[in-house]
Coordinates of C-alpha atoms and ligand atoms in Angstrom, one line a residue:
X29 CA 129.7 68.0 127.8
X30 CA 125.8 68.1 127.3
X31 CA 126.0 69.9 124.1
X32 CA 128.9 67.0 123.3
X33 CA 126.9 64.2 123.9
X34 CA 123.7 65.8 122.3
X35 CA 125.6 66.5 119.3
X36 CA 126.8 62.8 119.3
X37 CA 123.4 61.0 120.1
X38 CA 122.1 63.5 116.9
X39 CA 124.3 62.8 115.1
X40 CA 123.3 58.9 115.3
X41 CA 120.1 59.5 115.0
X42 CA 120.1 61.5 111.8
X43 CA 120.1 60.2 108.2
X44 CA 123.2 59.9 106.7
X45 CA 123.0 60.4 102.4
X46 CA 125.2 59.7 99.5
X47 CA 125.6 61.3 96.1
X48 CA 123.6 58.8 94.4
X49 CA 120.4 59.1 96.8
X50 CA 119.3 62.4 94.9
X51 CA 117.5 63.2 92.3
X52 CA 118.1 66.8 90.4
X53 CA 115.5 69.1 90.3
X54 CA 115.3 72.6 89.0
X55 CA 118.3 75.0 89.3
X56 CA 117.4 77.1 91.9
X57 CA 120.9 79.7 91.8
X58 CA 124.2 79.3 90.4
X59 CA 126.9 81.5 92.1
X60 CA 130.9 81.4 91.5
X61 CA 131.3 78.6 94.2
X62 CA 128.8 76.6 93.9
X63 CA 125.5 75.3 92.2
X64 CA 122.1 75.0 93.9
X65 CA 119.0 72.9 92.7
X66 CA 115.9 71.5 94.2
X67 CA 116.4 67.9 94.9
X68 CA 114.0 65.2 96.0
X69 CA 115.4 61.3 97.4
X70 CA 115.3 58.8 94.6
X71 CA 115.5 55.8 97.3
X72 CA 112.0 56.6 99.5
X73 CA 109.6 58.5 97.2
X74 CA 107.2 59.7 98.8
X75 CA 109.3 59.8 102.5
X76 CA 108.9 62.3 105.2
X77 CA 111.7 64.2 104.0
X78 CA 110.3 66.0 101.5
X79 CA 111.8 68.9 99.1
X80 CA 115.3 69.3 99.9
X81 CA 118.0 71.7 98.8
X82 CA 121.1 70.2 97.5
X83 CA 124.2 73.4 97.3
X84 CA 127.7 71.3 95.1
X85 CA 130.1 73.7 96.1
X86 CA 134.0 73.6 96.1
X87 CA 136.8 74.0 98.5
X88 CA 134.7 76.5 100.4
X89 CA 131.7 73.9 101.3
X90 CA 133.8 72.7 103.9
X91 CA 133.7 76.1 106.0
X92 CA 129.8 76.5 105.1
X93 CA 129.1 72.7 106.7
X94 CA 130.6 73.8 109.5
X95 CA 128.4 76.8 109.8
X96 CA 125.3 75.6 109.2
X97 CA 126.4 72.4 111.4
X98 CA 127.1 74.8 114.1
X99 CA 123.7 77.2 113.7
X100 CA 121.4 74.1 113.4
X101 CA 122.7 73.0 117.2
X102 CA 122.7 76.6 118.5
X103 CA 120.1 78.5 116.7
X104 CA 118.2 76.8 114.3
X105 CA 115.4 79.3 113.6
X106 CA 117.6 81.8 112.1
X107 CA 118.7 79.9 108.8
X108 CA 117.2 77.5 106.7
X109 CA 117.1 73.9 107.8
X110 CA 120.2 72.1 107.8
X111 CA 119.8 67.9 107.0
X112 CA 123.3 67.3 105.8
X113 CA 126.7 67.8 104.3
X114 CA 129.3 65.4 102.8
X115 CA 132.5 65.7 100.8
X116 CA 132.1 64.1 97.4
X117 CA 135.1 62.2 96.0
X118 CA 135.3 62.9 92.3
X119 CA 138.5 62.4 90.5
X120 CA 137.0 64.1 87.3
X121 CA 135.4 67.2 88.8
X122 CA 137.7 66.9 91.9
X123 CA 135.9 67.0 95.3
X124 CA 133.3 68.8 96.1
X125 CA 131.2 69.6 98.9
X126 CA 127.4 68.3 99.3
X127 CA 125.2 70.3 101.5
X128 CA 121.8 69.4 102.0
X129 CA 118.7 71.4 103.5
X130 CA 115.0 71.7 103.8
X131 CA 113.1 72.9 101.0
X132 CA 111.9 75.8 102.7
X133 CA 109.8 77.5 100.2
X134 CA 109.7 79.6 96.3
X135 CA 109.9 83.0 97.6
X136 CA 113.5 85.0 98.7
X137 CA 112.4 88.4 100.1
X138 CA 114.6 90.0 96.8
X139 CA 111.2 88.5 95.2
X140 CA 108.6 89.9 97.3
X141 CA 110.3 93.3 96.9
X142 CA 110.3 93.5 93.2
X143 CA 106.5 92.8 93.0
X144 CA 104.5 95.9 92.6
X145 CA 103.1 94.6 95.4
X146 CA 104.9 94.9 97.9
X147 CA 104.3 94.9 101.0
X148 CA 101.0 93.6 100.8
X149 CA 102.7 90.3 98.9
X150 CA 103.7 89.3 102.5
X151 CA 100.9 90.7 104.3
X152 CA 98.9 87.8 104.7
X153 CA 101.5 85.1 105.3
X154 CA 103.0 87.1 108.5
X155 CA 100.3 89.0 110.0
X156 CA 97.5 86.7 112.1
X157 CA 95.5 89.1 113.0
X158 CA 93.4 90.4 110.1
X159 CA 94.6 94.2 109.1
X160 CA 91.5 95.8 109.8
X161 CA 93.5 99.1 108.4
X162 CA 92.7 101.0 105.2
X163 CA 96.0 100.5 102.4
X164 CA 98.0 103.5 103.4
X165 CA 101.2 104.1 105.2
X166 CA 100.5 102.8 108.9
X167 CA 99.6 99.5 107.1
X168 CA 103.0 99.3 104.9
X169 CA 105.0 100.0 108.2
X170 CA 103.2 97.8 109.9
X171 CA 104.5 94.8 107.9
X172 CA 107.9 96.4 107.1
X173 CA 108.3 96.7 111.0
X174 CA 107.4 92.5 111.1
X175 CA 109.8 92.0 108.3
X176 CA 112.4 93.8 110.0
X177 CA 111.6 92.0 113.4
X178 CA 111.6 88.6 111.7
X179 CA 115.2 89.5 110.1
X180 CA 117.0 91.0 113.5
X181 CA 115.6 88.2 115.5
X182 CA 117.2 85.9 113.2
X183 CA 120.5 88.2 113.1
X184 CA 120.3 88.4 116.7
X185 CA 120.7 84.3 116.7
X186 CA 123.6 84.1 114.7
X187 CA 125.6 86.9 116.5
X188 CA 124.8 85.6 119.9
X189 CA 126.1 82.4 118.8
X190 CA 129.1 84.3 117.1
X191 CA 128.8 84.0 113.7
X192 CA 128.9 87.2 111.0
X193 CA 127.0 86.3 108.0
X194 CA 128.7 89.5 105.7
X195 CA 126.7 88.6 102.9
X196 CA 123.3 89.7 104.3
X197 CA 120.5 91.0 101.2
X198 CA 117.3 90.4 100.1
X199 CA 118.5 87.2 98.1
X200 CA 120.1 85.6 101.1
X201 CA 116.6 86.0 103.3
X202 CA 113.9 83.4 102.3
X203 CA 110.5 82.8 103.5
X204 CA 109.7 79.9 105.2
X205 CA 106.7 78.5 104.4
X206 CA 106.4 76.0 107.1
X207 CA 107.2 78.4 109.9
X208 CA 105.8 81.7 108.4
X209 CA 109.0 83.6 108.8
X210 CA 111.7 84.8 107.3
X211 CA 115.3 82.8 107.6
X212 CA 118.8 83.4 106.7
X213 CA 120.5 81.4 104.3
X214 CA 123.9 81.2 102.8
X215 CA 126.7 81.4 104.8
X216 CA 129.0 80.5 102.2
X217 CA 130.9 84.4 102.8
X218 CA 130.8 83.8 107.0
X219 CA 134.0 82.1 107.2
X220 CA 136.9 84.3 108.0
X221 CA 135.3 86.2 110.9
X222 CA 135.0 83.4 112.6
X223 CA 138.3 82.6 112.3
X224 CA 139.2 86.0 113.6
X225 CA 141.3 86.8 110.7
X226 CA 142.3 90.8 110.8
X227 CA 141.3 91.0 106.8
X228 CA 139.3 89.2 104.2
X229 CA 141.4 87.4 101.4
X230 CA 138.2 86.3 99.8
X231 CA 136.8 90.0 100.0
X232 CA 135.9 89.1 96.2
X233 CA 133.1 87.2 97.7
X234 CA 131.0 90.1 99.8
X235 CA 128.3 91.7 98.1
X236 CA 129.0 95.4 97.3
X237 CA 125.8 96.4 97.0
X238 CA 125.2 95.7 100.3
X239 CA 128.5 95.8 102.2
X240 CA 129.3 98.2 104.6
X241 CA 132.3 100.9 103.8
X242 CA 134.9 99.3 106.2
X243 CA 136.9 96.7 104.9
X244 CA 139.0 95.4 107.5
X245 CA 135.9 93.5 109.6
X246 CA 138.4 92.8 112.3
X247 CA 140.9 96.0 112.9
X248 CA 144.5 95.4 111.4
X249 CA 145.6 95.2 115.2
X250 CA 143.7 91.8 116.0
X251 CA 146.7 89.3 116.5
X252 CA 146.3 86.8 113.5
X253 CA 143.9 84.0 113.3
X254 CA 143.4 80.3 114.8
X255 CA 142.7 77.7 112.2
X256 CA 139.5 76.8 111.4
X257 CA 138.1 74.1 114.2
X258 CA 139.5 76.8 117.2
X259 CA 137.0 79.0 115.6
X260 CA 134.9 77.9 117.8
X261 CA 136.0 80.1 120.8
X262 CA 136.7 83.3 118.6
X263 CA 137.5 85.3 121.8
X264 CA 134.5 87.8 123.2
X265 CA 137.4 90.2 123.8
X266 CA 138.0 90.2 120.2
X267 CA 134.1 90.5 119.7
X268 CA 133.9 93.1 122.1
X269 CA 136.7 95.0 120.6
X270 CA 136.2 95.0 116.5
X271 CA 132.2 94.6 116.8
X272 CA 132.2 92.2 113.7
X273 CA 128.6 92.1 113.5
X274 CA 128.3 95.7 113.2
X275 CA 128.8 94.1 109.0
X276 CA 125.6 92.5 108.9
X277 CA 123.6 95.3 111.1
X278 CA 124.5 97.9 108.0
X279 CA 123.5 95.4 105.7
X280 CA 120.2 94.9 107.1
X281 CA 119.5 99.0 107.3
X282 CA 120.1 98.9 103.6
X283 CA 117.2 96.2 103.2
X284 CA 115.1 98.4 105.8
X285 CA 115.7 101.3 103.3
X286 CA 114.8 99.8 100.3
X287 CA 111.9 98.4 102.3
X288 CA 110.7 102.0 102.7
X289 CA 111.7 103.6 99.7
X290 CA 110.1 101.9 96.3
X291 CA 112.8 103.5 94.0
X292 CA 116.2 102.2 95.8
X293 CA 114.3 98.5 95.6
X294 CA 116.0 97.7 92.0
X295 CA 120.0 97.0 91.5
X296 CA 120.1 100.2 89.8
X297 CA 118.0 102.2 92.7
X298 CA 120.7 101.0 95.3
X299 CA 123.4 101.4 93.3
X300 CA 122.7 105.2 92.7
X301 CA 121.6 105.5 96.7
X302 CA 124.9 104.2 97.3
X303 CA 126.8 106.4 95.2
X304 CA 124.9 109.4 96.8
X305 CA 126.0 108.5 100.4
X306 CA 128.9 108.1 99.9
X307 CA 129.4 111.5 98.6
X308 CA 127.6 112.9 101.8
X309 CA 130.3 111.1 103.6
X310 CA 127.6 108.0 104.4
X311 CA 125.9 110.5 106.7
X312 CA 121.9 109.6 106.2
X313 CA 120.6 112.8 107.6
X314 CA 122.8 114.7 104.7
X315 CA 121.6 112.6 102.2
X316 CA 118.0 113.2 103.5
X317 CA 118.7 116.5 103.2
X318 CA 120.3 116.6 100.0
X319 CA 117.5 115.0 98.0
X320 CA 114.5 115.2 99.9
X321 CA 114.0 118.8 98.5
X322 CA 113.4 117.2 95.2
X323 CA 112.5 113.8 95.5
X324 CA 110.0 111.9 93.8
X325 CA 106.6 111.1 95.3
X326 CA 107.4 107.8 95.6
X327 CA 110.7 109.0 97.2
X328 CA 108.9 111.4 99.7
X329 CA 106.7 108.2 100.2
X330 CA 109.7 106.7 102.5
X331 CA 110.2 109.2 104.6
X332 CA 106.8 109.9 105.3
X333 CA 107.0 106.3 106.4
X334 CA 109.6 106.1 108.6
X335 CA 108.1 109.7 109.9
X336 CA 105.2 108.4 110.9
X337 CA 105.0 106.9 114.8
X338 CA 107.4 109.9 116.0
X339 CA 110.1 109.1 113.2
X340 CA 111.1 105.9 115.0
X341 CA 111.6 104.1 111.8
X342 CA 113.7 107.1 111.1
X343 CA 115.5 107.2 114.2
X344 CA 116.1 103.0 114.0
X345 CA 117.4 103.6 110.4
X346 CA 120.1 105.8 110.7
X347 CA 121.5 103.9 114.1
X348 CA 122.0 101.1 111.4
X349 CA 123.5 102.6 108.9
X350 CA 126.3 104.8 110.1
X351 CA 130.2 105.2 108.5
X352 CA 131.6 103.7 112.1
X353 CA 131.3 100.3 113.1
X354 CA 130.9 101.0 116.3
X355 CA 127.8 103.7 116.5
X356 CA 125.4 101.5 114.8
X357 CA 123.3 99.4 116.7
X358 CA 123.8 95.8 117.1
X359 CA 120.8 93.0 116.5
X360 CA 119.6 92.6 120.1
X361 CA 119.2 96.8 120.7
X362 CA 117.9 97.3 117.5
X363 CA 114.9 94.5 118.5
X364 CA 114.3 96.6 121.8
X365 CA 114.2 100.0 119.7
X366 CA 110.6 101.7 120.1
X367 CA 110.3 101.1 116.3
X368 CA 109.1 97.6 117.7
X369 CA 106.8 98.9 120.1
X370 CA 103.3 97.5 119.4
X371 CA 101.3 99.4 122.3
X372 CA 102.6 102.7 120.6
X373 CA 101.5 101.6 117.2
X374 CA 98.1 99.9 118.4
X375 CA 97.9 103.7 120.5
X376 CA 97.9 105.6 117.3
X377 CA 95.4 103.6 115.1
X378 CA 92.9 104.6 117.7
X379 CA 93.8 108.1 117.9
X380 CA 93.4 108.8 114.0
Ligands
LIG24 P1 124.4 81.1 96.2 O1 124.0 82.5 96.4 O2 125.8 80.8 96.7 O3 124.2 80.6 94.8 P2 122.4 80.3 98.1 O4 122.6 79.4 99.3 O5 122.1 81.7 98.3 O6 123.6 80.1 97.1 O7 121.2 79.6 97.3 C1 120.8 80.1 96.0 C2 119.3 80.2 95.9 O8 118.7 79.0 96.2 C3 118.7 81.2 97.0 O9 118.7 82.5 96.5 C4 117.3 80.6 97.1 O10 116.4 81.1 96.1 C5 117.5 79.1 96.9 N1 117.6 78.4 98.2 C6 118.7 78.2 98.9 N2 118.5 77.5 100.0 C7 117.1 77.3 100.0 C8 116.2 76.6 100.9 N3 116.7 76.0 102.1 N4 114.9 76.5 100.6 C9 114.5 77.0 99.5 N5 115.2 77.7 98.6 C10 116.6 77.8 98.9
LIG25 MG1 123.0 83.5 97.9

């Protein structure tokens, strides 16, 4: 009843738009469902609002409202801002959906890795405390380990609260400039877990670049599926059973990887890395083994990375991205893995 009548009184409170209150900006991404631009309000110039996000999508805005209407009450500081979403009646475009957000900033971590840069081009904005550190390896891992943080905090949100993003990557995670972290956006692909649906129709939609092997999210014996606003209460059993989030966890290892390893950072990179895991039957410490002997120094560069600290970036790495659902680590273990462990970190800066 609280979050009923806190939902209610917000939903009084909060401004209500229509199609004609924005004003196109640039064209920020253009995907199969949808078009995204920066908009500004052409009725209060200058308002409080500021920047917004405007995403026209089609019949599959209506699930993606509900989504973000859903993380905004229950865990806001994973995604991007929500402000609104509409349906737009058009009788020459037909309908579509309106969703609006915060402007949250220019930079989608898919950017940040494909500067040379990287990792120092997100140094600054993430770490308070000045990095007293030379350039070197500790340094890198000490940001990749914030990144990663940032990222399975913000998973962590959305799978406590029951949602599976499936469409997780480096162009789905965008910096925040206002809070100085990293936030989900997108969940245009996280409708049919919710709905506890034993396969994915729209399986067209997932990213294969960055999707784990299984296909079937929910096992084929998961009774079929309530409709859309029973989603709600997907059962924990179910949860508990199929491990849906397991998806997104696998995801995230591959941006951990391509975090470490300069080389697997471009399309072609993962594409190739994916290819060879496969063939060693997605078992990392094969692959590891298969082309460490002769791998680049910029290769070599990884795994001395997640080597150093007592190969706990190692060690979180492959509990993320294993063949079986249910032997990777969810969001919330991963967080408490001695990866994360700044007294161990701080422990060997002094010692070397
Ligand atoms: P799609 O991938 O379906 O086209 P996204 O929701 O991923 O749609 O948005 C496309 C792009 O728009 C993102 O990659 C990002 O660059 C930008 N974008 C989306 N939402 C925001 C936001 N709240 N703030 C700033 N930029 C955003
Ligand atoms: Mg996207």
């Amino acid at each position: 009843w609280d979050m009923f009548v806190l939902a209610f009184v917000e939903r009084i409170f909060r401004p209500t738009f229509r199609k004609d209150d924005f004003q196109l900006g640039k064209k920020l991404g253009e995907g199969a469902f949808g078009v995204v631009n920066k908009v500004s309000l052409t009725k209060k110039p200058g308002s409080k609002e500021g920047d917004l996000v405007l995403k026209r999508a089609s019949e599959y805005g209506a699930v993606e409202i509900w989504m973000n209407e859903r993380v905004r009450r229950a865990c806001a500081n994973s995604c991007a801002d929500f402000v609104y979403g509409f349906l737009e009646k058009s009788s020459k475009k037909g309908d579509e959906y309106w969703l609006i957000w915060r402007f949250e900033g220019d930079t989608t971590l898919a950017d940040f890795m494909l500067s040379k840069e990287f990792p120092y081009n997100v140094e600054a904005m993430i770490l308070k405390e000045a990095q007293d550190l030379p350039k070197g390896l500790e340094r890198e891992n000490r940001i990749i380990q914030t990144i990663m943080r940032q990222l399975l905090f913000a998973l962590d949100g959305l799978h406590s609260t029951g949602i599976v993003h499936r469409d997780i990557k480096p162009q789905n995670i965008i910096f925040s400039e206002g809070s100085r972290t990293f936030k989900i956006i997108d969940l245009g692909a996280a409708t049919d877990l919710r709905v506890g649906i034993n396969y994915i129709p729209k399986e067209f939609l997932l990213d294969p670049r960055y999707s784990a092997p299984e296909q079937y999210i929910m096992s084929t014996q998961t009774p079929s599926a309530p409709s859309v606003p029973v989603a709600a209460a997907l059962s924990p059993v179910l949860w508990q059973m199929n491990l849906p989030d397991r998806f997104d966890i696998y995801s995230t290892g591959l941006i951990f990887l391509q975090m470490a390893f300069p080389p697997l950072r471009t399309d072609s990179g993962l594409i190739q890395f994916n290819r060879q895991l496969k063939r060693c039957g997605y078992d990392l410490v094969a692959w590891r083994n298969n082309v460490e002997p002769r791998a680049s120094p910029d290769l070599r560069k990884g795994f001395e990375l997640l080597d150093s600290d007592g190969g706990k970036g190692w060690e979180l790495l492959t509990s993320m991205v294993r063949y079986k659902a249910r032997q990777r680590t969810s969001a919330k273990q991963a967080l408490a893995h001695p990866y994360f462990d700044r007294e161990g970190l701080l422990a060997l800066s002094v010692m070397q």
